[in-house]
Amino acid sequence: SADPPATARHLAWSYQRTSTTRQARDDRSGMERQQEALAAWLREHPEYELQDQLVDAGVSAGRGKHRTTGALGKFIAAGKAGKIPQGSCLVIESVSRFSREASTDALMSLLGDVLQPGFAVAFTGYANGKVISADVWNREPGLKYGLIAALDSARVEWEERSARSKGGARKRERLQEAGEKEAAATPWWIQRDPETRKIRRDQSGNFLIDPVAQATIHRAIELAIGGMGTTLIARTLNEEKRPLPQTSGRRNQY
């Protein structure tokens, strides 16, 4: 007998985001958790095939940058350009990964950028990862109001974190105004002993500048004055095999 026809599969687009690069780079906790949630969702929804993974590492969702210039923005732009098939599903770990904007703005984006164009969304941590289309949104008011409440909660949490961050910045400003020195990372162009990593100073106690790093900075400024953007400057510095900033706990790249 002939084999049964293959079942058509819908496409899934994963969106992952962390507010800090540390979550994405050092301990990997944020990204690993989202990857595990995505894998579990795909196992539970075999009718979907993963098309692409969109990642915004170190991008806050409080002001909407992620959906205008970030990876989420690329999905939205592709959808509006007709490059994403109807019925595709955007898979996200939680509502807060999607947006921490004011609930009205977040809701308008969810409806206008995802559901109304004919796509669906699934939050792996909400309603057991239920696929939410425009039809489901209109048919299940309980699910709808729960999502709206989750968007409100995500915004409140962002505002609280923002207030704490601003409070810390104001404290540092007060200490500086009082003449107290704030602990800070040493710029990478300051010389250090290659073995002990201690900062080098001249006889007067002033920091010594690393001449190679200084030349790299001068080169970057030269390229910028010539009209080159940051991406091309970084590429040029790498092609010229300029030394990378020797930093700790940060990206070791331009």
mmCIF file of C-alpha atoms in Angstrom:
data_model
loop_
_atom_site.group_PDB
_atom_site.id
_atom_site.type_symbol
_atom_site.label_atom_id
_atom_site.label_comp_id
_atom_site.label_asym_id
_atom_site.label_seq_id
_atom_site.Cartn_x
_atom_site.Cartn_y
_atom_site.Cartn_z
ATOM 1 C CA SER A 1 0.000 0.000 0.000
ATOM 2 C CA ALA A 2 1.088 3.568 -0.611
ATOM 3 C CA ASP A 3 2.540 5.574 2.267
ATOM 4 C CA PRO A 4 0.100 8.052 3.855
ATOM 5 C CA PRO A 5 0.636 11.663 2.749
ATOM 6 C CA ALA A 6 2.910 13.696 4.986
ATOM 7 C CA THR A 7 1.083 16.023 7.350
ATOM 8 C CA ALA A 8 1.755 19.687 6.604
ATOM 9 C CA ARG A 9 3.572 21.368 9.487
ATOM 10 C CA HIS A 10 3.322 24.943 10.624
ATOM 11 C CA LEU A 11 6.438 26.999 11.250
ATOM 12 C CA ALA A 12 7.561 28.111 14.705
ATOM 13 C CA TRP A 13 9.766 31.120 15.371
ATOM 14 C CA SER A 14 11.448 31.251 18.755
ATOM 15 C CA TYR A 15 12.096 34.584 20.453
ATOM 16 C CA GLN A 16 14.516 34.715 23.369
ATOM 17 C CA ARG A 17 15.595 37.775 25.304
ATOM 18 C CA THR A 18 17.629 38.693 28.358
ATOM 19 C CA SER A 19 17.779 42.111 29.979
ATOM 20 C CA THR A 20 21.525 41.845 30.633
ATOM 21 C CA THR A 21 24.409 40.409 28.629
ATOM 22 C CA ARG A 22 25.535 38.591 31.785
ATOM 23 C CA GLN A 23 22.432 36.394 31.644
ATOM 24 C CA ALA A 24 23.258 35.510 28.073
ATOM 25 C CA ARG A 25 27.029 35.192 28.379
ATOM 26 C CA ASP A 26 28.430 34.347 31.815
ATOM 27 C CA ASP A 27 26.082 32.113 33.771
ATOM 28 C CA ARG A 28 23.865 31.428 30.735
ATOM 29 C CA SER A 29 20.921 30.996 33.118
ATOM 30 C CA GLY A 30 18.518 33.164 31.143
ATOM 31 C CA MET A 31 19.206 31.689 27.721
ATOM 32 C CA GLU A 32 19.539 28.084 28.861
ATOM 33 C CA ARG A 33 16.167 28.214 30.600
ATOM 34 C CA GLN A 34 14.533 29.630 27.497
ATOM 35 C CA GLN A 35 16.201 27.024 25.261
ATOM 36 C CA GLU A 36 14.960 24.214 27.506
ATOM 37 C CA ALA A 37 11.428 25.641 27.495
ATOM 38 C CA LEU A 38 11.503 25.871 23.691
ATOM 39 C CA ALA A 39 12.703 22.270 23.303
ATOM 40 C CA ALA A 40 9.937 21.028 25.602
ATOM 41 C CA TRP A 41 7.304 23.031 23.713
ATOM 42 C CA LEU A 42 8.428 21.629 20.353
ATOM 43 C CA ARG A 43 8.208 18.080 21.703
ATOM 44 C CA GLU A 44 4.653 18.749 22.856
ATOM 45 C CA HIS A 45 3.677 20.386 19.539
ATOM 46 C CA PRO A 46 4.993 18.117 16.763
ATOM 47 C CA GLU A 47 2.752 19.920 14.280
ATOM 48 C CA TYR A 48 5.245 22.809 14.402
ATOM 49 C CA GLU A 49 8.700 22.889 12.855
ATOM 50 C CA LEU A 50 11.273 25.371 14.171
ATOM 51 C CA GLN A 51 12.169 27.828 11.417
ATOM 52 C CA ASP A 52 14.418 30.295 13.220
ATOM 53 C CA GLN A 53 15.549 31.456 16.665
ATOM 54 C CA LEU A 54 15.525 35.195 17.273
ATOM 55 C CA VAL A 55 17.698 36.395 20.148
ATOM 56 C CA ASP A 56 18.020 39.747 21.905
ATOM 57 C CA ALA A 57 20.820 39.448 24.469
ATOM 58 C CA GLY A 58 21.115 42.330 26.903
ATOM 59 C CA VAL A 59 18.092 44.206 25.532
ATOM 60 C CA SER A 60 15.534 45.670 27.915
ATOM 61 C CA ALA A 61 11.902 45.403 26.857
ATOM 62 C CA GLY A 62 10.742 48.366 28.925
ATOM 63 C CA ARG A 63 10.891 50.973 26.165
ATOM 64 C CA GLY A 64 10.162 48.847 23.103
ATOM 65 C CA LYS A 65 13.620 48.880 21.523
ATOM 66 C CA HIS A 66 13.499 45.106 21.090
ATOM 67 C CA ARG A 67 10.471 45.356 18.778
ATOM 68 C CA THR A 68 11.730 48.339 16.783
ATOM 69 C CA THR A 69 15.429 47.648 16.252
ATOM 70 C CA GLY A 70 15.947 44.283 17.960
ATOM 71 C CA ALA A 71 15.466 40.706 16.824
ATOM 72 C CA LEU A 72 11.755 40.826 17.606
ATOM 73 C CA GLY A 73 11.547 43.843 15.321
ATOM 74 C CA LYS A 74 12.954 41.719 12.498
ATOM 75 C CA PHE A 75 10.148 39.195 12.952
ATOM 76 C CA ILE A 76 7.546 41.972 12.952
ATOM 77 C CA ALA A 77 9.050 43.587 9.839
ATOM 78 C CA ALA A 78 9.235 40.243 8.021
ATOM 79 C CA GLY A 79 5.619 39.547 8.924
ATOM 80 C CA LYS A 80 4.453 42.886 7.574
ATOM 81 C CA ALA A 81 6.435 42.257 4.391
ATOM 82 C CA GLY A 82 4.623 38.946 3.868
ATOM 83 C CA LYS A 83 7.757 36.873 4.357
ATOM 84 C CA ILE A 84 6.309 34.756 7.177
ATOM 85 C CA PRO A 85 3.565 32.223 6.319
ATOM 86 C CA GLN A 86 0.131 32.575 7.865
ATOM 87 C CA GLY A 87 -0.326 30.237 10.821
ATOM 88 C CA SER A 88 3.271 30.548 11.994
ATOM 89 C CA CYS A 89 3.699 30.666 15.759
ATOM 90 C CA LEU A 90 6.004 32.912 17.778
ATOM 91 C CA VAL A 91 7.202 30.883 20.781
ATOM 92 C CA ILE A 92 8.334 32.801 23.879
ATOM 93 C CA GLU A 93 9.151 31.627 27.395
ATOM 94 C CA SER A 94 7.089 34.226 29.232
ATOM 95 C CA VAL A 95 4.992 37.338 28.722
ATOM 96 C CA SER A 96 7.757 39.473 30.244
ATOM 97 C CA ARG A 97 10.193 38.290 27.549
ATOM 98 C CA PHE A 98 7.797 39.618 24.931
ATOM 99 C CA SER A 99 7.315 43.047 26.497
ATOM 100 C CA ARG A 100 7.690 45.120 29.637
ATOM 101 C CA GLU A 101 6.231 48.227 28.063
ATOM 102 C CA ALA A 102 3.106 49.956 29.347
ATOM 103 C CA SER A 103 0.319 47.401 29.037
ATOM 104 C CA THR A 104 -1.527 49.370 26.328
ATOM 105 C CA ASP A 105 1.590 49.486 24.131
ATOM 106 C CA ALA A 106 2.389 45.828 24.805
ATOM 107 C CA LEU A 107 -1.183 44.798 24.038
ATOM 108 C CA MET A 108 -1.239 46.808 20.802
ATOM 109 C CA SER A 109 1.975 45.076 19.721
ATOM 110 C CA LEU A 110 0.643 41.628 20.595
ATOM 111 C CA LEU A 111 -2.561 42.211 18.657
ATOM 112 C CA GLY A 112 -1.294 44.372 15.787
ATOM 113 C CA ASP A 113 2.110 42.791 15.182
ATOM 114 C CA VAL A 114 1.361 39.134 15.900
ATOM 115 C CA LEU A 115 -2.282 38.077 16.044
ATOM 116 C CA GLN A 116 -4.022 40.324 13.514
ATOM 117 C CA PRO A 117 -1.537 39.595 10.674
ATOM 118 C CA GLY A 118 -2.498 35.917 10.969
ATOM 119 C CA PHE A 119 0.213 34.578 13.258
ATOM 120 C CA ALA A 120 -0.092 32.889 16.636
ATOM 121 C CA VAL A 121 1.858 33.190 19.869
ATOM 122 C CA ALA A 122 2.664 30.658 22.557
ATOM 123 C CA PHE A 123 4.125 31.519 25.962
ATOM 124 C CA THR A 124 5.677 28.327 27.298
ATOM 125 C CA GLY A 125 5.155 29.509 30.869
ATOM 126 C CA TYR A 126 1.522 30.547 30.385
ATOM 127 C CA ALA A 127 -1.551 28.344 29.847
ATOM 128 C CA ASN A 128 0.682 25.301 29.336
ATOM 129 C CA GLY A 129 2.139 26.798 26.164
ATOM 130 C CA LYS A 130 -1.236 27.007 24.437
ATOM 131 C CA VAL A 131 -1.092 28.251 20.856
ATOM 132 C CA ILE A 132 -2.983 31.551 20.879
ATOM 133 C CA SER A 133 -4.343 32.771 17.559
ATOM 134 C CA ALA A 134 -6.720 35.666 16.945
ATOM 135 C CA ASP A 135 -9.582 33.174 16.977
ATOM 136 C CA VAL A 136 -8.526 31.749 20.353
ATOM 137 C CA TRP A 137 -8.072 35.273 21.710
ATOM 138 C CA ASN A 138 -11.645 36.203 20.800
ATOM 139 C CA ARG A 139 -13.140 32.884 21.878
ATOM 140 C CA GLU A 140 -11.524 32.514 25.327
ATOM 141 C CA PRO A 141 -11.992 35.671 27.454
ATOM 142 C CA GLY A 142 -10.378 34.084 30.518
ATOM 143 C CA LEU A 143 -7.151 33.506 28.646
ATOM 144 C CA LYS A 144 -7.339 37.023 27.192
ATOM 145 C CA TYR A 145 -7.750 38.743 30.561
ATOM 146 C CA GLY A 146 -5.043 36.594 32.087
ATOM 147 C CA LEU A 147 -2.604 37.746 29.419
ATOM 148 C CA ILE A 148 -3.519 41.384 29.958
ATOM 149 C CA ALA A 149 -2.900 40.954 33.696
ATOM 150 C CA ALA A 150 0.471 39.335 32.943
ATOM 151 C CA LEU A 151 1.443 42.301 30.755
ATOM 152 C CA ASP A 152 0.522 44.668 33.601
ATOM 153 C CA SER A 153 2.592 42.620 36.039
ATOM 154 C CA ALA A 154 5.609 42.609 33.708
ATOM 155 C CA ARG A 155 5.469 46.402 33.492
ATOM 156 C CA VAL A 156 5.183 46.873 37.266
ATOM 157 C CA GLU A 157 8.202 44.631 37.827
ATOM 158 C CA TRP A 158 10.226 46.592 35.249
ATOM 159 C CA GLU A 159 9.325 49.914 36.889
ATOM 160 C CA GLU A 160 10.407 48.596 40.302
ATOM 161 C CA ARG A 161 13.741 47.411 38.911
ATOM 162 C CA SER A 162 14.238 50.702 37.095
ATOM 163 C CA ALA A 163 13.573 52.656 40.302
ATOM 164 C CA ARG A 164 16.151 50.587 42.212
ATOM 165 C CA SER A 165 18.709 51.123 39.448
ATOM 166 C CA LYS A 166 18.127 54.878 39.422
ATOM 167 C CA GLY A 167 18.420 54.933 43.208
ATOM 168 C CA GLY A 168 21.827 53.271 42.995
ATOM 169 C CA ALA A 169 22.974 55.779 40.371
ATOM 170 C CA ARG A 170 21.885 58.715 42.549
ATOM 171 C CA LYS A 171 23.791 57.247 45.497
ATOM 172 C CA ARG A 172 26.965 57.029 43.417
ATOM 173 C CA GLU A 173 26.500 60.647 42.305
ATOM 174 C CA ARG A 174 26.159 61.790 45.934
ATOM 175 C CA LEU A 175 29.339 59.933 46.888
ATOM 176 C CA GLN A 176 31.232 61.525 44.005
ATOM 177 C CA GLU A 177 29.972 64.984 44.936
ATOM 178 C CA ALA A 178 31.183 64.349 48.495
ATOM 179 C CA GLY A 179 34.644 63.528 47.161
ATOM 180 C CA GLU A 180 34.463 59.804 47.850
ATOM 181 C CA LYS A 181 35.990 57.557 45.228
ATOM 182 C CA GLU A 182 33.717 54.985 43.630
ATOM 183 C CA ALA A 183 35.074 51.552 42.788
ATOM 184 C CA ALA A 184 35.160 51.105 39.021
ATOM 185 C CA ALA A 185 36.713 48.866 36.419
ATOM 186 C CA THR A 186 40.143 49.981 35.223
ATOM 187 C CA PRO A 187 40.149 50.989 31.527
ATOM 188 C CA TRP A 188 41.801 48.357 29.370
ATOM 189 C CA TRP A 189 44.350 50.796 27.983
ATOM 190 C CA ILE A 190 46.035 51.151 31.406
ATOM 191 C CA GLN A 191 49.227 49.100 31.652
ATOM 192 C CA ARG A 192 49.316 46.062 33.922
ATOM 193 C CA ASP A 193 52.139 43.753 34.909
ATOM 194 C CA PRO A 194 51.782 40.673 32.658
ATOM 195 C CA GLU A 195 52.400 38.285 35.580
ATOM 196 C CA THR A 196 50.819 39.920 38.628
ATOM 197 C CA ARG A 197 48.225 41.962 36.666
ATOM 198 C CA LYS A 198 48.927 44.881 38.996
ATOM 199 C CA ILE A 199 48.478 48.353 37.543
ATOM 200 C CA ARG A 200 51.690 50.060 36.511
ATOM 201 C CA ARG A 201 52.444 53.649 37.482
ATOM 202 C CA ASP A 202 55.227 56.116 36.771
ATOM 203 C CA GLN A 203 57.461 57.662 39.444
ATOM 204 C CA SER A 204 54.838 60.322 40.130
ATOM 205 C CA GLY A 205 52.143 57.709 40.729
ATOM 206 C CA ASN A 206 50.289 58.305 37.491
ATOM 207 C CA PHE A 207 48.877 55.430 35.472
ATOM 208 C CA LEU A 208 50.963 54.256 32.521
ATOM 209 C CA ILE A 209 49.196 54.042 29.193
ATOM 210 C CA ASP A 210 49.603 50.909 27.104
ATOM 211 C CA PRO A 211 51.068 52.150 23.786
ATOM 212 C CA VAL A 212 49.560 49.337 21.696
ATOM 213 C CA ALA A 213 46.101 49.939 23.119
ATOM 214 C CA GLN A 214 46.593 53.675 22.633
ATOM 215 C CA ALA A 215 47.396 53.102 18.954
ATOM 216 C CA THR A 216 44.246 50.996 18.587
ATOM 217 C CA ILE A 217 42.097 53.759 20.074
ATOM 218 C CA HIS A 218 43.698 56.355 17.810
ATOM 219 C CA ARG A 219 42.998 54.092 14.828
ATOM 220 C CA ALA A 220 39.341 53.694 15.820
ATOM 221 C CA ILE A 221 38.975 57.474 16.143
ATOM 222 C CA GLU A 222 40.635 57.954 12.760
ATOM 223 C CA LEU A 223 38.150 55.554 11.134
ATOM 224 C CA ALA A 224 35.211 57.253 12.870
ATOM 225 C CA ILE A 225 36.315 60.690 11.677
ATOM 226 C CA GLY A 226 36.508 59.225 8.182
ATOM 227 C CA GLY A 227 32.799 58.393 8.389
ATOM 228 C CA MET A 228 32.951 54.700 9.224
ATOM 229 C CA GLY A 229 30.259 53.227 11.510
ATOM 230 C CA THR A 230 30.869 51.118 14.603
ATOM 231 C CA THR A 231 30.315 47.758 12.904
ATOM 232 C CA LEU A 232 32.792 48.486 10.108
ATOM 233 C CA ILE A 233 35.274 49.945 12.597
ATOM 234 C CA ALA A 234 35.106 46.732 14.638
ATOM 235 C CA ARG A 235 35.558 44.641 11.496
ATOM 236 C CA THR A 236 38.533 46.725 10.380
ATOM 237 C CA LEU A 237 40.228 46.500 13.777
ATOM 238 C CA ASN A 238 39.782 42.744 13.776
ATOM 239 C CA GLU A 239 41.091 42.421 10.208
ATOM 240 C CA GLU A 240 44.131 44.479 11.189
ATOM 241 C CA LYS A 241 44.620 42.053 14.106
ATOM 242 C CA ARG A 242 44.540 44.797 16.664
ATOM 243 C CA PRO A 243 44.742 43.447 20.239
ATOM 244 C CA LEU A 244 41.432 42.882 21.978
ATOM 245 C CA PRO A 245 40.589 44.727 25.191
ATOM 246 C CA GLN A 246 41.690 42.506 28.067
ATOM 247 C CA THR A 247 38.582 42.794 30.188
ATOM 248 C CA SER A 248 37.127 40.640 32.930
ATOM 249 C CA GLY A 249 33.478 39.605 32.996
ATOM 250 C CA ARG A 250 32.692 41.377 29.756
ATOM 251 C CA ARG A 251 32.783 40.611 26.055
ATOM 252 C CA ASN A 252 36.377 40.233 24.957
ATOM 253 C CA GLN A 253 35.740 41.710 21.543
ATOM 254 C CA TYR A 254 35.091 45.006 19.793
#
